[in-house]
Short mmCIF file of C-alpha atoms in Angstrom, two decimals:
data_model
loop_
_atom_site.label_atom_id
_atom_site.label_comp_id
_atom_site.label_asym_id
_atom_site.label_seq_id
_atom_site.Cartn_x
_atom_site.Cartn_y
_atom_site.Cartn_z
CA MET A 1 0.00 0.00 0.00
CA THR A 2 1.14 3.55 -0.62
CA GLU A 3 2.57 5.83 2.04
CA GLN A 4 0.53 8.88 3.03
CA VAL A 5 3.28 11.09 1.59
CA ARG A 6 5.83 9.23 -0.53
CA ARG A 7 9.37 10.49 0.06
CA ARG A 8 11.21 8.18 -2.33
CA PRO A 9 10.55 5.47 -4.92
CA GLY A 10 9.92 2.09 -3.38
CA GLY A 11 12.06 -1.00 -3.61
CA CYS A 12 10.81 -4.54 -4.13
CA ALA A 13 13.06 -7.58 -3.72
CA ARG A 14 10.74 -9.79 -5.80
CA PRO A 15 9.65 -9.26 -9.41
CA LEU A 16 6.57 -7.08 -9.35
CA ASN A 17 4.46 -9.72 -11.10
CA GLU A 18 5.13 -12.00 -8.12
CA ALA A 19 4.59 -9.37 -5.42
CA TYR A 20 1.14 -8.30 -6.70
CA ASP A 21 -1.79 -10.47 -7.74
CA THR A 22 -3.37 -8.12 -10.30
CA ALA A 23 -1.98 -5.57 -12.73
CA LEU A 24 -4.42 -2.71 -13.37
CA LEU A 25 -3.03 -1.53 -16.68
CA ASP A 26 -3.73 1.69 -18.51
CA LEU A 27 -3.80 1.18 -22.28
CA ASP A 28 -2.88 4.32 -24.26
CA GLY A 29 0.81 4.99 -23.69
CA VAL A 30 1.34 1.77 -21.71
CA VAL A 31 0.28 -1.18 -23.88
CA TYR A 32 -0.20 0.65 -27.18
CA ALA A 33 -0.12 4.05 -28.83
CA GLY A 34 -3.04 4.42 -31.21
CA GLY A 35 -3.23 1.18 -33.18
CA ALA A 36 0.28 -0.14 -32.54
CA ALA A 37 1.57 -2.15 -29.58
CA LEU A 38 4.47 -0.56 -27.76
CA ALA A 39 7.85 -2.24 -27.68
CA HIS A 40 8.16 -5.04 -25.08
CA ALA A 41 4.54 -4.65 -23.95
CA VAL A 42 3.01 -7.85 -25.31
CA ASP A 43 5.91 -10.15 -24.43
CA SER A 44 6.11 -8.74 -20.90
CA LEU A 45 2.39 -9.08 -20.26
CA VAL A 46 2.19 -12.61 -21.66
CA THR A 47 5.08 -13.62 -19.38
CA ALA A 48 3.43 -12.02 -16.34
CA ARG A 49 0.08 -13.65 -17.10
CA ASP A 50 1.62 -17.08 -17.69
CA ALA A 51 3.33 -16.79 -14.29
CA GLY A 52 -0.06 -16.32 -12.62
CA MET A 53 -0.70 -12.58 -12.55
CA HIS A 54 -4.22 -11.41 -13.41
CA LEU A 55 -4.17 -8.69 -16.07
CA ALA A 56 -6.96 -6.11 -16.10
CA TYR A 57 -7.01 -3.19 -18.52
CA VAL A 58 -8.31 0.05 -17.05
CA THR A 59 -8.75 2.87 -19.51
CA ASN A 60 -10.11 6.40 -19.40
CA ASN A 61 -10.87 6.12 -23.12
CA ALA A 62 -14.65 5.76 -23.27
CA ALA A 63 -14.97 5.57 -27.06
CA ARG A 64 -14.83 1.81 -27.58
CA THR A 65 -16.62 -1.13 -26.00
CA PRO A 66 -14.72 -3.54 -23.74
CA GLN A 67 -15.14 -6.23 -26.43
CA ALA A 68 -13.56 -3.99 -29.08
CA VAL A 69 -10.61 -3.30 -26.78
CA ALA A 70 -10.28 -7.01 -25.96
CA ASP A 71 -10.31 -7.88 -29.66
CA GLN A 72 -7.52 -5.40 -30.34
CA LEU A 73 -5.37 -6.78 -27.52
CA THR A 74 -6.02 -10.32 -28.70
CA GLY A 75 -4.91 -9.24 -32.17
CA PHE A 76 -1.62 -8.11 -30.67
CA GLY A 77 -1.07 -11.66 -29.41
CA LEU A 78 -2.40 -10.95 -25.92
CA PRO A 79 -5.58 -13.07 -25.50
CA THR A 80 -8.09 -10.93 -23.60
CA GLY A 81 -11.78 -11.19 -22.75
CA ALA A 82 -14.23 -8.31 -22.48
CA ASP A 83 -14.46 -8.92 -18.72
CA ASP A 84 -10.76 -8.03 -18.45
CA VAL A 85 -11.40 -4.48 -19.69
CA ILE A 86 -12.75 -1.70 -17.45
CA THR A 87 -13.53 1.64 -19.06
CA SER A 88 -14.43 5.08 -17.78
CA ALA A 89 -17.66 4.70 -19.76
CA GLN A 90 -18.65 1.90 -17.38
CA ALA A 91 -17.69 4.01 -14.38
CA VAL A 92 -19.67 7.05 -15.53
CA ALA A 93 -22.68 4.92 -16.45
CA ARG A 94 -22.76 3.45 -12.92
CA LEU A 95 -22.38 6.95 -11.44
CA ILE A 96 -25.32 8.27 -13.48
CA SER A 97 -27.49 5.22 -12.71
CA GLU A 98 -27.12 5.92 -9.00
CA GLN A 99 -28.51 9.45 -9.42
CA VAL A 100 -31.36 9.13 -11.95
CA PRO A 101 -34.34 6.75 -12.15
CA ALA A 102 -33.99 3.44 -13.98
CA GLY A 103 -34.86 3.77 -17.65
CA SER A 104 -33.95 7.47 -17.79
CA ARG A 105 -32.88 9.07 -21.03
CA VAL A 106 -29.26 10.20 -21.16
CA LEU A 107 -27.79 12.51 -23.79
CA ALA A 108 -24.78 10.49 -24.95
CA ILE A 109 -21.95 12.66 -26.28
CA GLY A 110 -19.33 10.07 -27.14
CA GLY A 111 -18.59 6.82 -28.92
CA GLU A 112 -20.25 3.41 -28.97
CA GLY A 113 -18.47 2.40 -25.78
CA LEU A 114 -20.41 5.05 -23.88
CA ARG A 115 -23.77 3.99 -25.32
CA VAL A 116 -23.17 0.32 -24.55
CA ALA A 117 -22.19 1.15 -20.96
CA LEU A 118 -25.31 3.27 -20.45
CA ARG A 119 -27.55 0.49 -21.76
CA GLU A 120 -25.80 -1.98 -19.45
CA ARG A 121 -27.04 0.16 -16.53
CA GLY A 122 -30.61 0.29 -17.84
CA LEU A 123 -30.35 3.82 -19.22
CA VAL A 124 -31.52 4.98 -22.65
CA PRO A 125 -29.00 6.93 -24.80
CA VAL A 126 -30.51 9.80 -26.79
CA GLU A 127 -29.04 12.18 -29.36
CA SER A 128 -30.58 15.61 -28.70
CA ALA A 129 -30.95 18.07 -25.88
CA ASP A 130 -34.61 18.23 -26.99
CA ASP A 131 -35.15 14.54 -26.08
CA ASP A 132 -35.75 15.48 -22.41
CA PRO A 133 -32.60 13.79 -21.03
CA ALA A 134 -32.17 13.33 -17.28
CA ALA A 135 -28.38 13.63 -17.65
CA VAL A 136 -25.61 14.45 -20.11
CA ALA A 137 -22.81 11.87 -20.43
CA GLN A 138 -19.70 13.09 -22.23
CA GLY A 139 -16.94 10.71 -23.28
CA TYR A 140 -14.08 10.61 -25.75
CA ASP A 141 -14.88 10.09 -29.42
CA PRO A 142 -12.19 10.73 -32.07
CA THR A 143 -14.94 11.54 -34.60
CA MET A 144 -16.62 14.18 -32.40
CA ASP A 145 -18.03 17.11 -34.37
CA TRP A 146 -19.29 20.57 -33.51
CA GLY A 147 -22.94 19.51 -33.54
CA ARG A 148 -22.49 16.93 -30.77
CA LEU A 149 -20.64 19.39 -28.55
CA ALA A 150 -23.37 21.95 -29.19
CA GLU A 151 -26.07 19.48 -28.06
CA ALA A 152 -24.17 18.95 -24.80
CA ALA A 153 -23.89 22.71 -24.27
CA TYR A 154 -27.60 23.26 -24.92
CA ALA A 155 -28.54 20.61 -22.34
CA VAL A 156 -26.10 21.86 -19.71
CA GLN A 157 -27.38 25.41 -20.20
CA ARG A 158 -30.89 24.11 -19.40
CA GLY A 159 -29.69 22.70 -16.09
CA VAL A 160 -29.41 19.03 -17.06
CA PRO A 161 -26.87 17.28 -14.76
CA TRP A 162 -23.56 16.86 -16.60
CA PHE A 163 -21.23 13.89 -16.26
CA ALA A 164 -17.86 13.26 -17.93
CA SER A 165 -16.16 9.92 -18.35
CA ASN A 166 -12.78 11.57 -17.77
CA THR A 167 -10.94 14.86 -18.18
CA ASP A 168 -7.61 13.79 -19.72
CA LEU A 169 -6.54 16.79 -21.78
CA THR A 170 -4.41 14.69 -24.13
CA ILE A 171 -4.17 11.17 -25.54
CA PRO A 172 -1.09 9.46 -27.08
CA LYS A 173 -1.36 8.52 -30.76
CA GLU A 174 1.06 7.00 -33.24
CA ARG A 175 1.93 10.44 -34.66
CA GLY A 176 2.15 12.28 -31.34
CA ILE A 177 0.01 13.67 -28.53
CA ALA A 178 -3.58 14.55 -29.53
CA PRO A 179 -6.43 16.34 -27.69
CA GLY A 180 -8.32 14.12 -25.25
CA ASN A 181 -11.78 14.19 -23.71
CA GLY A 182 -10.76 16.86 -21.21
CA ALA A 183 -10.14 19.28 -24.06
CA LEU A 184 -13.68 18.62 -25.36
CA VAL A 185 -15.12 19.03 -21.86
CA GLU A 186 -13.51 22.47 -21.80
CA VAL A 187 -15.28 23.33 -25.06
CA VAL A 188 -18.66 22.59 -23.46
CA ARG A 189 -17.69 24.42 -20.28
CA THR A 190 -16.73 27.50 -22.31
CA ALA A 191 -20.16 27.57 -23.94
CA ALA A 192 -22.35 26.49 -21.04
CA GLY A 193 -20.46 27.05 -17.80
CA GLY A 194 -20.65 24.61 -14.94
CA THR A 195 -18.52 21.63 -13.98
CA PRO A 196 -19.28 17.98 -14.71
CA GLN A 197 -19.12 15.12 -12.26
CA VAL A 198 -16.13 13.07 -13.39
CA ALA A 199 -15.96 9.29 -13.11
CA GLY A 200 -12.60 8.32 -14.67
CA LYS A 201 -9.11 8.27 -13.26
CA PRO A 202 -8.05 9.79 -10.91
CA GLN A 203 -11.53 10.08 -9.39
CA PRO A 204 -12.84 7.47 -6.89
CA PRO A 205 -15.68 6.13 -9.11
CA MET A 206 -13.14 4.59 -11.49
CA HIS A 207 -11.23 2.90 -8.69
CA ARG A 208 -14.51 1.57 -7.27
CA GLU A 209 -15.57 0.24 -10.68
CA THR A 210 -12.21 -1.50 -11.10
CA VAL A 211 -12.32 -3.17 -7.68
CA LEU A 212 -15.92 -4.31 -8.22
CA ARG A 213 -15.11 -5.88 -11.59
CA THR A 214 -11.69 -7.45 -10.81
CA GLY A 215 -11.84 -8.46 -7.15
CA ALA A 216 -8.14 -7.56 -6.87
CA GLU A 217 -6.57 -8.09 -3.43
CA ARG A 218 -2.99 -6.89 -4.07
CA PRO A 219 -3.32 -4.66 -7.13
CA LEU A 220 -0.59 -2.71 -8.86
CA VAL A 221 -1.69 0.25 -10.98
CA ILE A 222 0.47 0.65 -14.11
CA GLY A 223 0.26 3.84 -16.11
CA ASP A 224 2.04 6.55 -18.05
CA ARG A 225 0.31 9.64 -16.60
CA LEU A 226 0.97 11.27 -13.25
CA ASP A 227 -2.30 13.20 -13.19
CA THR A 228 -4.59 10.23 -13.85
CA ASP A 229 -2.97 6.81 -13.34
CA ILE A 230 -0.65 7.69 -10.47
CA GLU A 231 -3.00 10.13 -8.77
CA GLY A 232 -5.78 7.56 -9.10
CA ALA A 233 -3.59 4.95 -7.40
CA CYS A 234 -2.81 7.40 -4.60
CA ASN A 235 -6.52 8.17 -4.19
CA GLY A 236 -7.25 4.45 -4.00
CA GLY A 237 -4.41 3.71 -1.59
CA VAL A 238 -2.67 1.21 -3.88
CA ASP A 239 0.85 0.93 -5.25
CA SER A 240 1.76 2.08 -8.74
CA LEU A 241 4.32 1.65 -11.50
CA LEU A 242 4.98 4.54 -13.87
CA VAL A 243 6.31 3.53 -17.29
CA LEU A 244 8.02 6.14 -19.45
CA THR A 245 6.40 5.07 -22.74
CA GLY A 246 3.62 7.65 -22.91
CA VAL A 247 2.82 11.16 -21.75
CA THR A 248 5.02 11.58 -18.66
CA THR A 249 8.73 12.23 -19.13
CA ALA A 250 11.55 11.50 -16.71
CA ALA A 251 12.16 15.25 -16.39
CA GLU A 252 8.74 15.72 -14.75
CA LEU A 253 9.30 13.28 -11.90
CA PRO A 254 11.59 15.19 -9.50
CA ALA A 255 9.04 18.03 -9.24
CA ALA A 256 6.04 15.71 -8.73
CA PRO A 257 3.76 16.69 -5.83
CA PRO A 258 2.79 13.93 -3.36
CA GLN A 259 -0.32 12.78 -5.24
CA HIS A 260 1.72 12.30 -8.42
CA ARG A 261 4.58 10.24 -6.96
CA PRO A 262 4.61 6.62 -8.16
CA THR A 263 5.74 3.74 -6.00
CA TYR A 264 7.99 2.47 -8.79
CA VAL A 265 9.29 3.88 -12.08
CA ASP A 266 10.65 1.96 -15.07
CA ALA A 267 11.32 2.47 -18.76
CA ASP A 268 8.58 0.15 -20.03
CA LEU A 269 6.56 -2.92 -19.13
CA ARG A 270 9.66 -5.07 -18.75
CA GLY A 271 9.80 -3.47 -15.30
CA LEU A 272 6.79 -5.60 -14.32
CA LEU A 273 9.00 -8.70 -14.52
CA THR A 274 11.88 -7.44 -12.40
CA ALA A 275 12.66 -6.51 -8.82
CA GLN A 276 12.88 -2.79 -8.11
CA PRO A 277 16.08 -1.45 -6.50
CA ALA A 278 15.82 0.23 -3.13
CA VAL A 279 16.76 3.88 -2.67
CA GLU A 280 18.59 4.35 0.62
CA PRO A 281 19.50 7.44 2.68
CA ASP A 282 23.21 8.29 2.54
CA GLY A 283 23.80 11.12 4.99
CA GLU A 284 21.89 14.08 3.53
CA ALA A 285 21.81 12.36 0.14
CA PHE A 286 20.13 9.30 -1.34
CA GLY A 287 21.81 6.42 -3.11
CA CYS A 288 20.62 3.87 -5.66
CA CYS A 289 22.85 1.29 -7.36
CA GLY A 290 25.97 3.44 -7.71
CA TRP A 291 24.30 6.86 -7.92
CA ARG A 292 24.09 9.47 -5.16
CA ALA A 293 21.72 12.46 -5.33
CA ALA A 294 21.15 15.45 -3.08
CA VAL A 295 19.71 18.94 -3.04
CA ASP A 296 22.42 21.60 -2.88
CA GLY A 297 20.80 24.99 -2.43
CA ASP A 298 18.46 25.38 -5.38
CA VAL A 299 20.06 22.65 -7.50
CA LEU A 300 19.72 18.86 -7.58
CA VAL A 301 23.18 17.34 -7.80
CA LEU A 302 24.12 13.82 -8.84
CA ASP A 303 27.32 11.82 -8.80
CA GLY A 304 28.29 8.23 -9.38
CA ALA A 305 27.61 5.87 -12.28
CA GLY A 306 25.26 3.13 -13.35
CA GLU A 307 21.92 2.72 -15.10
CA PRO A 308 20.20 6.06 -15.82
CA LEU A 309 16.92 4.93 -14.25
CA ASP A 310 18.68 4.23 -10.96
CA GLY A 311 20.05 7.76 -11.03
CA LEU A 312 16.53 9.04 -11.68
CA ARG A 313 15.24 7.08 -8.68
CA ALA A 314 17.91 8.66 -6.48
CA LEU A 315 17.07 12.13 -7.82
CA CYS A 316 13.40 11.61 -7.04
CA ALA A 317 14.18 10.59 -3.47
CA ALA A 318 16.31 13.69 -2.89
CA ALA A 319 13.72 15.98 -4.49
CA TRP A 320 10.63 14.47 -2.86
CA THR A 321 12.21 14.44 0.60
CA ALA A 322 13.26 18.07 0.26
CA ALA A 323 9.83 19.09 -1.02
CA GLY A 324 7.80 17.19 1.58
CA ASP A 325 4.14 17.98 0.95
CA GLY A 326 4.90 20.30 -1.97
CA SER A 327 6.75 20.24 -5.29
CA CYS A 328 10.52 20.43 -5.46
CA THR A 329 11.69 23.63 -7.17
CA ALA A 330 15.39 22.74 -7.27
CA ASP A 331 16.88 22.74 -10.77
CA ALA A 332 17.27 19.15 -11.97
CA SER A 333 18.32 19.94 -15.55
CA GLY A 334 22.03 19.31 -15.07
CA ALA A 335 21.51 16.00 -13.29
CA LEU A 336 19.00 14.85 -15.88
CA LYS A 337 21.36 15.83 -18.68
CA ARG A 338 24.07 13.71 -17.09
CA LEU A 339 21.67 10.77 -17.11
CA GLY A 340 20.72 11.43 -20.74
CA LEU A 341 17.14 12.06 -19.62
CA ALA A 342 16.80 15.82 -20.04
CA GLY A 343 13.60 16.56 -21.91
CA ARG A 344 12.63 12.86 -21.95
#
């Protein structure tokens, strides 16, 4: 379980896939980017699963159905059932169903995944603000057009309760970082005002939905975003692994506030199959596998040699300890440059 305020990355003497019973995996930026599997992802996950770890895929992307996601993963060589996929569409549909009568109409502003999830909860998706909806449900849809956003704005202006699957501002794609559902939520907010109830990571409804559907006892959240995956793990009181294959760069980690500090950090999903080195105090510094990091005035300093990720772990420990409950403002650029991680 996570510390109340994490001061340094954690160590684990056993491979992570042996120390935890269930991996709660984000998809975009962790397993794939757009339509292509990321390097080492499939082989690592197959190995972890074959060794007995339960794999569950937890995504803020509400556009597709769980079956569509499962089919894609299976096509990558990672056999997956629809029950192994938990989406923010499912979380927001449950949240709405708890606040409106059964059989209520819901203005669905999103993809097929959102409509399927609403129907699963006994709700009726509708297309227009003039259809007398009891709620507005907004989720990611890469084909979203102006007309759909306008319908959401009209309904919100009329006082219809507004719900969002998630508020991720960006989403990783093969060609780069693209606008996410959060950017589209801001479009509606600009026109209509107000604030939606949010179900997806890092909010508690998503964690609740995941626990209900997986029955995990010793889960490990694995993600690429500090502000959704890692914060969601902190909110749920579970450990987390940040992989540097998506949105978050190594350069962002030393300045992470407490709710954005992962338990573990690794380059990619191969880290799931390995032990994690401990970071130990060394006087006023912190050491990890040949590296030693400390805060010297307003600069993070680093000496030693070894694997760059071990140096990053030591830097995080020095920065997070110095910052306490806040964000470290010491300049880490020189230390990161030495590790070859500046801007990455």
